[in-house]
PDB file of C-alpha atoms in Angstrom:
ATOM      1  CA  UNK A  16       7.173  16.515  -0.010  1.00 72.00           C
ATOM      2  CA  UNK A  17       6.763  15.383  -3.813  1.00 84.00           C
ATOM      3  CA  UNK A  18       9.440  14.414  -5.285  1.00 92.00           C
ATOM      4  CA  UNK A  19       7.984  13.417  -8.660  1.00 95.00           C
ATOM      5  CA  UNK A  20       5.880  16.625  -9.839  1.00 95.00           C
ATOM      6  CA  UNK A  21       3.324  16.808 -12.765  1.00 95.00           C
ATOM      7  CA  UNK A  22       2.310  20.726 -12.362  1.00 92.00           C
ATOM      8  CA  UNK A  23       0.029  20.637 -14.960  1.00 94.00           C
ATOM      9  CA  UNK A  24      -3.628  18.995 -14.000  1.00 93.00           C
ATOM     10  CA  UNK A  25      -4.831  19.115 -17.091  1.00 96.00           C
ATOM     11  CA  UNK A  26      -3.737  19.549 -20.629  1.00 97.00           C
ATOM     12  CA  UNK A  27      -6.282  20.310 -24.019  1.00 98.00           C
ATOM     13  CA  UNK A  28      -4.398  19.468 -27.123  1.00 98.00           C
ATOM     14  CA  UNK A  29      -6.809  19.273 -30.739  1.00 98.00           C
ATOM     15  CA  UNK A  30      -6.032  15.983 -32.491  1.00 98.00           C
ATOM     16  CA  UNK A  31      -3.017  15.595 -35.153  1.00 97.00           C
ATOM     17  CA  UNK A  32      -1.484  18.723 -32.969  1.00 98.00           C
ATOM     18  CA  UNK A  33       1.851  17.859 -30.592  1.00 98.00           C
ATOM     19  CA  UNK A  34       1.061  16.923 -26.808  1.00 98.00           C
ATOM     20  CA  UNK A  35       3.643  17.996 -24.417  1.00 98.00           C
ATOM     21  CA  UNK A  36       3.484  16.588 -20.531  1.00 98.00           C
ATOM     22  CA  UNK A  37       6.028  17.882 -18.393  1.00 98.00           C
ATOM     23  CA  UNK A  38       7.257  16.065 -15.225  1.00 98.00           C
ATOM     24  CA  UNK A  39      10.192  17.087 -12.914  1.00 98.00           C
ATOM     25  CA  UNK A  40      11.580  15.610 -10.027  1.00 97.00           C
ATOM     26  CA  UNK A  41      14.047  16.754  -7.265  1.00 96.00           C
ATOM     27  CA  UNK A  42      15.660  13.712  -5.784  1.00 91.00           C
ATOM     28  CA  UNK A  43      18.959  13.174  -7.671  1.00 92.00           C
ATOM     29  CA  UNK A  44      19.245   9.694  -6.784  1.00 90.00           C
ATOM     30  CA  UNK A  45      16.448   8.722  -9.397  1.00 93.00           C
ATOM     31  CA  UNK A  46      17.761   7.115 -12.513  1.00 91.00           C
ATOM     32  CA  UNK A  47      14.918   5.745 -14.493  1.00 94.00           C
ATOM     33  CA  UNK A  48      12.240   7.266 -15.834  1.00 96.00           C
ATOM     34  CA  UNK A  49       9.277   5.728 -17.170  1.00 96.00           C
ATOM     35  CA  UNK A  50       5.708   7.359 -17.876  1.00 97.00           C
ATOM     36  CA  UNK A  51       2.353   5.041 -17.503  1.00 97.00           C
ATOM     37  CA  UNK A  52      -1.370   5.869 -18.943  1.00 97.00           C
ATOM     38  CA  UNK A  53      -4.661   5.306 -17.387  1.00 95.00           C
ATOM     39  CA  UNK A  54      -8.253   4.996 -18.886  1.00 94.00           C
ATOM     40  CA  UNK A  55     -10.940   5.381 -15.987  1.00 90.00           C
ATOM     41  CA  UNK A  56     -11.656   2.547 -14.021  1.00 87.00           C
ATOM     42  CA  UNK A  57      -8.512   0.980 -15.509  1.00 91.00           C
ATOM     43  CA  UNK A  58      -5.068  -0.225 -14.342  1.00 93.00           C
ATOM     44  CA  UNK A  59      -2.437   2.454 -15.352  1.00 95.00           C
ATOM     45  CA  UNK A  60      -0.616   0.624 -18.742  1.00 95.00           C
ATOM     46  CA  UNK A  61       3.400   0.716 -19.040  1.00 95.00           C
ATOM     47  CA  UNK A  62       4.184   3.543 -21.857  1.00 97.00           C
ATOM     48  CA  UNK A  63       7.958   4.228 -22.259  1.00 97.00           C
ATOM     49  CA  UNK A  64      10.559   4.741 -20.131  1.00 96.00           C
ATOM     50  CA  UNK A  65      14.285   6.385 -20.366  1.00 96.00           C
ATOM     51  CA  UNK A  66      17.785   5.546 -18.487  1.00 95.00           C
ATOM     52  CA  UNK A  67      19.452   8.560 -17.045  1.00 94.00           C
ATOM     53  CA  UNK A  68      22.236   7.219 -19.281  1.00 94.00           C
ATOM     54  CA  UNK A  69      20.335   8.758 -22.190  1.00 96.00           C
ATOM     55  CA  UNK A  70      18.335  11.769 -22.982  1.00 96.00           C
ATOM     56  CA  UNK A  71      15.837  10.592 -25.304  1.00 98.00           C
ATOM     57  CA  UNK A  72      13.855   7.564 -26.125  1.00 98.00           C
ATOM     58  CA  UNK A  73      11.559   7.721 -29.046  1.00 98.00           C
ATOM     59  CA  UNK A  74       8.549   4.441 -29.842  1.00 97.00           C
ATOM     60  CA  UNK A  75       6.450   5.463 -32.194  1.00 97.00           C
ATOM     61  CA  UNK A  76       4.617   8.737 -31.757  1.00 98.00           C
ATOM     62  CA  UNK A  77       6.169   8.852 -28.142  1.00 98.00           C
ATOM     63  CA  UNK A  78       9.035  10.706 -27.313  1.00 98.00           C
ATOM     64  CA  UNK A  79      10.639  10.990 -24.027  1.00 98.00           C
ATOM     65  CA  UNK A  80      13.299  13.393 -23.437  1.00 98.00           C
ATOM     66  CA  UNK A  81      14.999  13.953 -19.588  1.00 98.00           C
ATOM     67  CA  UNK A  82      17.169  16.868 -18.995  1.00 97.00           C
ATOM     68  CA  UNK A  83      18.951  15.735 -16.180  1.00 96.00           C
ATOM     69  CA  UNK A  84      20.774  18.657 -14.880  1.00 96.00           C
ATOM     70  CA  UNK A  85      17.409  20.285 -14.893  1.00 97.00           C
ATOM     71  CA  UNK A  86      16.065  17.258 -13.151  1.00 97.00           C
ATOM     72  CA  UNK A  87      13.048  17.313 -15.783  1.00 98.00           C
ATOM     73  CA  UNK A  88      11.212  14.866 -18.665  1.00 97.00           C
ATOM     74  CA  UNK A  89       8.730  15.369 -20.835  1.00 98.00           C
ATOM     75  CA  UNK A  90       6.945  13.055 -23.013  1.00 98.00           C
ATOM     76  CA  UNK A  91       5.867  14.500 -26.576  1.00 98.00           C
ATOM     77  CA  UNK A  92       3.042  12.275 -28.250  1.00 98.00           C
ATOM     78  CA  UNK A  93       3.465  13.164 -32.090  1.00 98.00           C
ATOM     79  CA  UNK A  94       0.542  13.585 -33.659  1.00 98.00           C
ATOM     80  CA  UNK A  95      -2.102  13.426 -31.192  1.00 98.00           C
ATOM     81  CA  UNK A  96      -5.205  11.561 -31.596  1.00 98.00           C
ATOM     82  CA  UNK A  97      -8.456  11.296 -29.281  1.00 97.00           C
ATOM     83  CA  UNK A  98      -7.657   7.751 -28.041  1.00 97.00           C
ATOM     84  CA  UNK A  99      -4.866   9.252 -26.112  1.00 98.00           C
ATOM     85  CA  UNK A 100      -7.069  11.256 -23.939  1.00 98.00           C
ATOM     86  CA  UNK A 101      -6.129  10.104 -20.385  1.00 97.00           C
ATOM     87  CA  UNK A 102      -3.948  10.226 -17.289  1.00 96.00           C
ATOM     88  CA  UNK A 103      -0.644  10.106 -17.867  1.00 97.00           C
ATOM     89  CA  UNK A 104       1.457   9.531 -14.936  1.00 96.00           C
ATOM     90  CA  UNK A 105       5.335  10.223 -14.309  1.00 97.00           C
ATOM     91  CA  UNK A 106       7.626   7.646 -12.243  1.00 95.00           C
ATOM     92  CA  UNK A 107      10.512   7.573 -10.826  1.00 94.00           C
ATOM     93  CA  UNK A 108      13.223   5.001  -9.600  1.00 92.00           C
ATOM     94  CA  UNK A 109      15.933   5.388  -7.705  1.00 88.00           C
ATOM     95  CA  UNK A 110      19.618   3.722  -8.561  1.00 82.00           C
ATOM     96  CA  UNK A 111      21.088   1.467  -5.256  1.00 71.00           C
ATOM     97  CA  UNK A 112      18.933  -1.041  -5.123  1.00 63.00           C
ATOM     98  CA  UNK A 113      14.948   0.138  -4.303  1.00 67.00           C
ATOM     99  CA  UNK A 114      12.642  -0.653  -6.533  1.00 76.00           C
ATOM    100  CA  UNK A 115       9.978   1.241  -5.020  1.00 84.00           C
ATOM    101  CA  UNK A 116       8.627   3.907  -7.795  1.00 89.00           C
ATOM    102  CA  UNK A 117       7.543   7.160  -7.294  1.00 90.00           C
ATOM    103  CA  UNK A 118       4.667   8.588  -8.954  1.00 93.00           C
ATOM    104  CA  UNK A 119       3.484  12.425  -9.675  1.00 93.00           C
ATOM    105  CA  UNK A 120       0.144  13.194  -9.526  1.00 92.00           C
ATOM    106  CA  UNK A 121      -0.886  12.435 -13.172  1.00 94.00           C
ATOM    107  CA  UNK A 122      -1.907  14.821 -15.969  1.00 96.00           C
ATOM    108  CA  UNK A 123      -5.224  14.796 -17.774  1.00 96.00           C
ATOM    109  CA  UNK A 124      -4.799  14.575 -21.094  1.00 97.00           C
ATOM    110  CA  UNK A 125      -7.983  15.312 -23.800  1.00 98.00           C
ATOM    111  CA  UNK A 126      -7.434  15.629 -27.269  1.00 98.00           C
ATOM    112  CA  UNK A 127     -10.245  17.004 -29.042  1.00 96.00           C
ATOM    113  CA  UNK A 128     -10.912  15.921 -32.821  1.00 91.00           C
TER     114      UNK A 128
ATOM    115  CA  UNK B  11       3.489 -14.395 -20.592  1.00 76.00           C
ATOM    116  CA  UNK B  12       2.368 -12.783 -17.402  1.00 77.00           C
ATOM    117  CA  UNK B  13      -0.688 -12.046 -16.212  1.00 91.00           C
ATOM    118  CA  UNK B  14      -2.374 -10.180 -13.120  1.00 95.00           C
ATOM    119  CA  UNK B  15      -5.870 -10.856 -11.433  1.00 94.00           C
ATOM    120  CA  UNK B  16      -7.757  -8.540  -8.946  1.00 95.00           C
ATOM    121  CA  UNK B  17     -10.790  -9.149  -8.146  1.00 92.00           C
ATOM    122  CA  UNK B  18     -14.020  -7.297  -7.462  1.00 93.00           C
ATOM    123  CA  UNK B  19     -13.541  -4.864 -10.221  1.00 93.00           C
ATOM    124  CA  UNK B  20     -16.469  -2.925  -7.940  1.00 95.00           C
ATOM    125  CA  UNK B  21     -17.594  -3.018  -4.256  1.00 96.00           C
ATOM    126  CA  UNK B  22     -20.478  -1.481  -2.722  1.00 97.00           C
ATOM    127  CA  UNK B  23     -19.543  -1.942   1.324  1.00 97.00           C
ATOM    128  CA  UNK B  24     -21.025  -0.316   4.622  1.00 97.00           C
ATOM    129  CA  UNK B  25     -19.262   1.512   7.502  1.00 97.00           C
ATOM    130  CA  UNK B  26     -17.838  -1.220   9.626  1.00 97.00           C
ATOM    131  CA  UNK B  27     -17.616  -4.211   7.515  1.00 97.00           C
ATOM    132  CA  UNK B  28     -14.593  -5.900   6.696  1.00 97.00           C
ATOM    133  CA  UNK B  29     -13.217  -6.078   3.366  1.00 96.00           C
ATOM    134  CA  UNK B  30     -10.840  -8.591   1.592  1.00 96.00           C
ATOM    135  CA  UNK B  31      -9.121  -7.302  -1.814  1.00 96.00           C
ATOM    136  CA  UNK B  32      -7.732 -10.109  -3.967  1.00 96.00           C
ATOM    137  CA  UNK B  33      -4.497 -10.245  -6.152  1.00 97.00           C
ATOM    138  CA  UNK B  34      -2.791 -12.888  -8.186  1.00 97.00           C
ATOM    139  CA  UNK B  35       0.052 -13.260 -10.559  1.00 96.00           C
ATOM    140  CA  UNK B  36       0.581 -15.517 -13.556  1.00 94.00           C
ATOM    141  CA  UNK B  37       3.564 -16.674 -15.847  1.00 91.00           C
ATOM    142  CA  UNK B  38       6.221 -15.485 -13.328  1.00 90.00           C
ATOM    143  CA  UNK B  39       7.664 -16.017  -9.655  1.00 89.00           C
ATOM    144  CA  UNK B  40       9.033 -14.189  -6.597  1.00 90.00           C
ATOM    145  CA  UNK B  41       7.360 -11.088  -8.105  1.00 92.00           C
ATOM    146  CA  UNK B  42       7.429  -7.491  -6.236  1.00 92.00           C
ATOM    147  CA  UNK B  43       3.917  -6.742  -5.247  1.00 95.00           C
ATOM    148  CA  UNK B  44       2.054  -3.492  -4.720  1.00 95.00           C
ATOM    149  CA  UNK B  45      -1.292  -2.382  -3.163  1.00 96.00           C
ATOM    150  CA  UNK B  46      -2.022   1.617  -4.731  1.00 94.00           C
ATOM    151  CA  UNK B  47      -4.943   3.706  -3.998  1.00 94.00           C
ATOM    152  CA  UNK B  48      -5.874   6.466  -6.541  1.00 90.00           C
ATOM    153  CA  UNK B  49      -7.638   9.554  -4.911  1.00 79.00           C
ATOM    154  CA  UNK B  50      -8.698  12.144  -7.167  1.00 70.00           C
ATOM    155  CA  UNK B  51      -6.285  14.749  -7.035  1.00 66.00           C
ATOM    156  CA  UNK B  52      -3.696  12.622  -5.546  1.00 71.00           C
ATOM    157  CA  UNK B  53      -2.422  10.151  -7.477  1.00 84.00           C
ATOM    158  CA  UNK B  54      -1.272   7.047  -6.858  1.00 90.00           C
ATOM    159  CA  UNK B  55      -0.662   6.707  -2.935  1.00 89.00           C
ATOM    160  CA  UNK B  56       1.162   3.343  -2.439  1.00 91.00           C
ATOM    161  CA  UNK B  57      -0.421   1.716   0.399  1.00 94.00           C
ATOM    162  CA  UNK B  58       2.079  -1.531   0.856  1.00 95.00           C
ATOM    163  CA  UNK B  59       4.467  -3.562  -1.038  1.00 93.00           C
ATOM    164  CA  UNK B  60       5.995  -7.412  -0.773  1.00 94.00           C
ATOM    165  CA  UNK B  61       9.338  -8.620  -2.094  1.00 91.00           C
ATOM    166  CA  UNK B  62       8.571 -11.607  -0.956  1.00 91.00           C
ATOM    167  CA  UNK B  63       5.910 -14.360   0.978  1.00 93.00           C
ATOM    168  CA  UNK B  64       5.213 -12.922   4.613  1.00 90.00           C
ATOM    169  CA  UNK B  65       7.367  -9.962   3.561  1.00 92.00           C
ATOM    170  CA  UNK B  66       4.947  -6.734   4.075  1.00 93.00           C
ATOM    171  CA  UNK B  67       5.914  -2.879   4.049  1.00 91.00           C
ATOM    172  CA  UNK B  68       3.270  -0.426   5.071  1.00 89.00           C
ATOM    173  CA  UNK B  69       3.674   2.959   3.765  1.00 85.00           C
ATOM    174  CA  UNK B  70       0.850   4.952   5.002  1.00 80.00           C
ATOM    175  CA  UNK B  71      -0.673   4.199   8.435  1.00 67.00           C
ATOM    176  CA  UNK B  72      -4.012   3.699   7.939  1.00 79.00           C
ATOM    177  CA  UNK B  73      -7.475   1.333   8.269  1.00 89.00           C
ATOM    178  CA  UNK B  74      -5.920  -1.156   6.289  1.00 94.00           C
ATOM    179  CA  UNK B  75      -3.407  -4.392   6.278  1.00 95.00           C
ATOM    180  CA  UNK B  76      -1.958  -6.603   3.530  1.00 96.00           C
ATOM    181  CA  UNK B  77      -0.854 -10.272   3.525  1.00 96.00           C
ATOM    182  CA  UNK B  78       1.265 -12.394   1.012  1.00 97.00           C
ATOM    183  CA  UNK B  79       0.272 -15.964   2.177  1.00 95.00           C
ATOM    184  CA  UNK B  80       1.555 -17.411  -1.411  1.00 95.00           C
ATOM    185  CA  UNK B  81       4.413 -16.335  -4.108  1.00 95.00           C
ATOM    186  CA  UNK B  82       1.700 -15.033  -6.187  1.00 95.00           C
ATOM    187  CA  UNK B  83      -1.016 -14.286  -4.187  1.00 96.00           C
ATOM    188  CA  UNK B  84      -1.365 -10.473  -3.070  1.00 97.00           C
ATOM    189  CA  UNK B  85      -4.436  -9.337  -0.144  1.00 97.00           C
ATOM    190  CA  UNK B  86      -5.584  -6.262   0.968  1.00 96.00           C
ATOM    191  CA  UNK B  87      -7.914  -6.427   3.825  1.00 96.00           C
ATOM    192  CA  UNK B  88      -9.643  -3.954   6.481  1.00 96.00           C
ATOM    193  CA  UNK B  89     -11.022  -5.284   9.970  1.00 95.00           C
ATOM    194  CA  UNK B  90     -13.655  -2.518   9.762  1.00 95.00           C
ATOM    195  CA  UNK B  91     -14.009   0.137   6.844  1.00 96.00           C
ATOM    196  CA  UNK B  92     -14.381   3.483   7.230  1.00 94.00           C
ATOM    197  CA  UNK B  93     -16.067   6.413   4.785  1.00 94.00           C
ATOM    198  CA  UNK B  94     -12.375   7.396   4.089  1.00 91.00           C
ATOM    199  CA  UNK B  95     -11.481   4.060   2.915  1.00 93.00           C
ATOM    200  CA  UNK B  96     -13.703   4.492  -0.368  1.00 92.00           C
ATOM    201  CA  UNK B  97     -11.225   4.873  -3.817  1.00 92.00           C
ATOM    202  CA  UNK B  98      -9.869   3.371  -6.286  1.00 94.00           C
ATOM    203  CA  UNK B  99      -7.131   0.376  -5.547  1.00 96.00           C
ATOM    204  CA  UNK B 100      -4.962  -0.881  -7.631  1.00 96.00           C
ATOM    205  CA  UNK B 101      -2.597  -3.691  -7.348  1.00 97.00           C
ATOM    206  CA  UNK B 102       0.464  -4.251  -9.028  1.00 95.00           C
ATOM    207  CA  UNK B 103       3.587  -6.093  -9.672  1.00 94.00           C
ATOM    208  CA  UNK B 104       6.875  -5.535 -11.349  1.00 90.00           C
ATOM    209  CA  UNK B 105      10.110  -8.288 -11.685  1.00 83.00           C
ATOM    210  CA  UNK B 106      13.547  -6.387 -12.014  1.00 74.00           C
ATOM    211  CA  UNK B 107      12.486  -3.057 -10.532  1.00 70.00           C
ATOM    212  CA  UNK B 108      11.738  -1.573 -13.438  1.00 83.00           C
ATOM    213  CA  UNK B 109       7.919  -1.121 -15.375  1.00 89.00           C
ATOM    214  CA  UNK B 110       5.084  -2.453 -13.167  1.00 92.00           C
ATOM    215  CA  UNK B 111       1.693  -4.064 -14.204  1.00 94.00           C
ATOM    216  CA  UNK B 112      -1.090  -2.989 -12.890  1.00 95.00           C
ATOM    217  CA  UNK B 113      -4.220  -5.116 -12.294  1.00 95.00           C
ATOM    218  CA  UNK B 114      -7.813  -3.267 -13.899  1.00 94.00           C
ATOM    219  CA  UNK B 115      -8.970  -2.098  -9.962  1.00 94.00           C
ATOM    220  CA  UNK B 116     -11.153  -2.085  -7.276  1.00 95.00           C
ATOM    221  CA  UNK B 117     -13.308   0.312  -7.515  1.00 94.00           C
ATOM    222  CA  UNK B 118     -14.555   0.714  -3.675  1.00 95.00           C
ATOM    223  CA  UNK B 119     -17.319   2.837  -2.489  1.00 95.00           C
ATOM    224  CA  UNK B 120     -18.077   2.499   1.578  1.00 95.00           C
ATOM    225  CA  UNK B 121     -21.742   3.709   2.631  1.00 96.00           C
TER     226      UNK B 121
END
């Protein structure tokens, strides 16, 4: 049973346009939020993250914005460009004390010049 | 700053053979550690994770073991691989439970 879901696979976006990854989750005991990218045959790389104390956290062109009583984020990367064609993975943490994340599945991201 | 080592970044091994993944922290102590595997498709499957020395979880029963003889230090290791084992791993640590690092990854291929 996934309880972190990225239902897209796969996402084409042309460069300067807005990217838009979508991630929900269903356990309500999850409280932070944080979204990681991966090159191939690299280590996934720490992006940005949001409290469930807030509903959006912005860092540059990267937006995150969680709807909580919808149990869904999204991260919006304003304007795209090609080096952020990659895998961008959703996580999830609960509040009480684990600090074991959950991941989705990961999105493909390609922007295309 | 900190800093995390795995080592081989690839690994060409046959059925049967064992198989010893390495993983080391710098700059910090008494990190959380984490052994992933990424399977196309899947994600990231956490295999194990340490919150301390001798402290090992297991979350998917499989081919494979861990071991945290040192703060810092972080192994993966198989007694005898199997075709199945073959992916990508990726180990990882984190400090107050919130972003983890991730080391570059093994890639592993078992023929």
């Amino acid at each position: 049973d996934q309880q972190v879901k990225q239902n897209s696979p796969s996402l084409s976006v042309q460069e300067g346009r807005i990217s838009i990854l979508n991630c929900d989750y269903t356990n309500s005991m999850f409280d932070y939020f944080l979204w990681y990218k991966k090159y191939p045959a690299e280590g996934p790389t720490f992006l940005i993250s949001i409290s469930s104390i807030k509903d959006k956290n912005e860092d540059g062109r990267f937006t995150v914005f969680l709807n909580k009583s919808a149990k869904h984020l999204s991260l919006h990367i304003v304007p795209s460009q090609p080096g952020d064609s990659a895998v961008y993975f959703c996580a999830a943490l609960p509040s009480g004390g684990s600090y074991i994340p959950t991941f989705g599945r990961g999105t493909s991201l390609i922007v295309h010049p | 700053s900190q800093t995390i080592h795995q080592w081989p970044a690839t690994l060409v091994q046959p059925v049967g053979s064992p198989l010893s993944l390495e993983c080391t922290v710098e700059g910090t102590s008494n990190p959380n550690l984490y052994w992933y595997r990424q399977a196309a498709g899947r994600g990231l499957q956490l295999l194990f994770y340490s919150v301390g020395i001798g402290q090992i979880s297991s979350e998917v029963p499989q081919n494979l073991s861990a071991s945290r003889p040192q703060d810092r230090q972080f192994i993966l290791s198989s007694k005898k691989l199997l075709l199945s084992d073959s992916g990508f791993y990726l180990c990882a640590y984190d400090l107050w439970g919130r972003e983890a690092f991730f080391g570059q990854g093994t890639r592993l291929t078992v023929v």
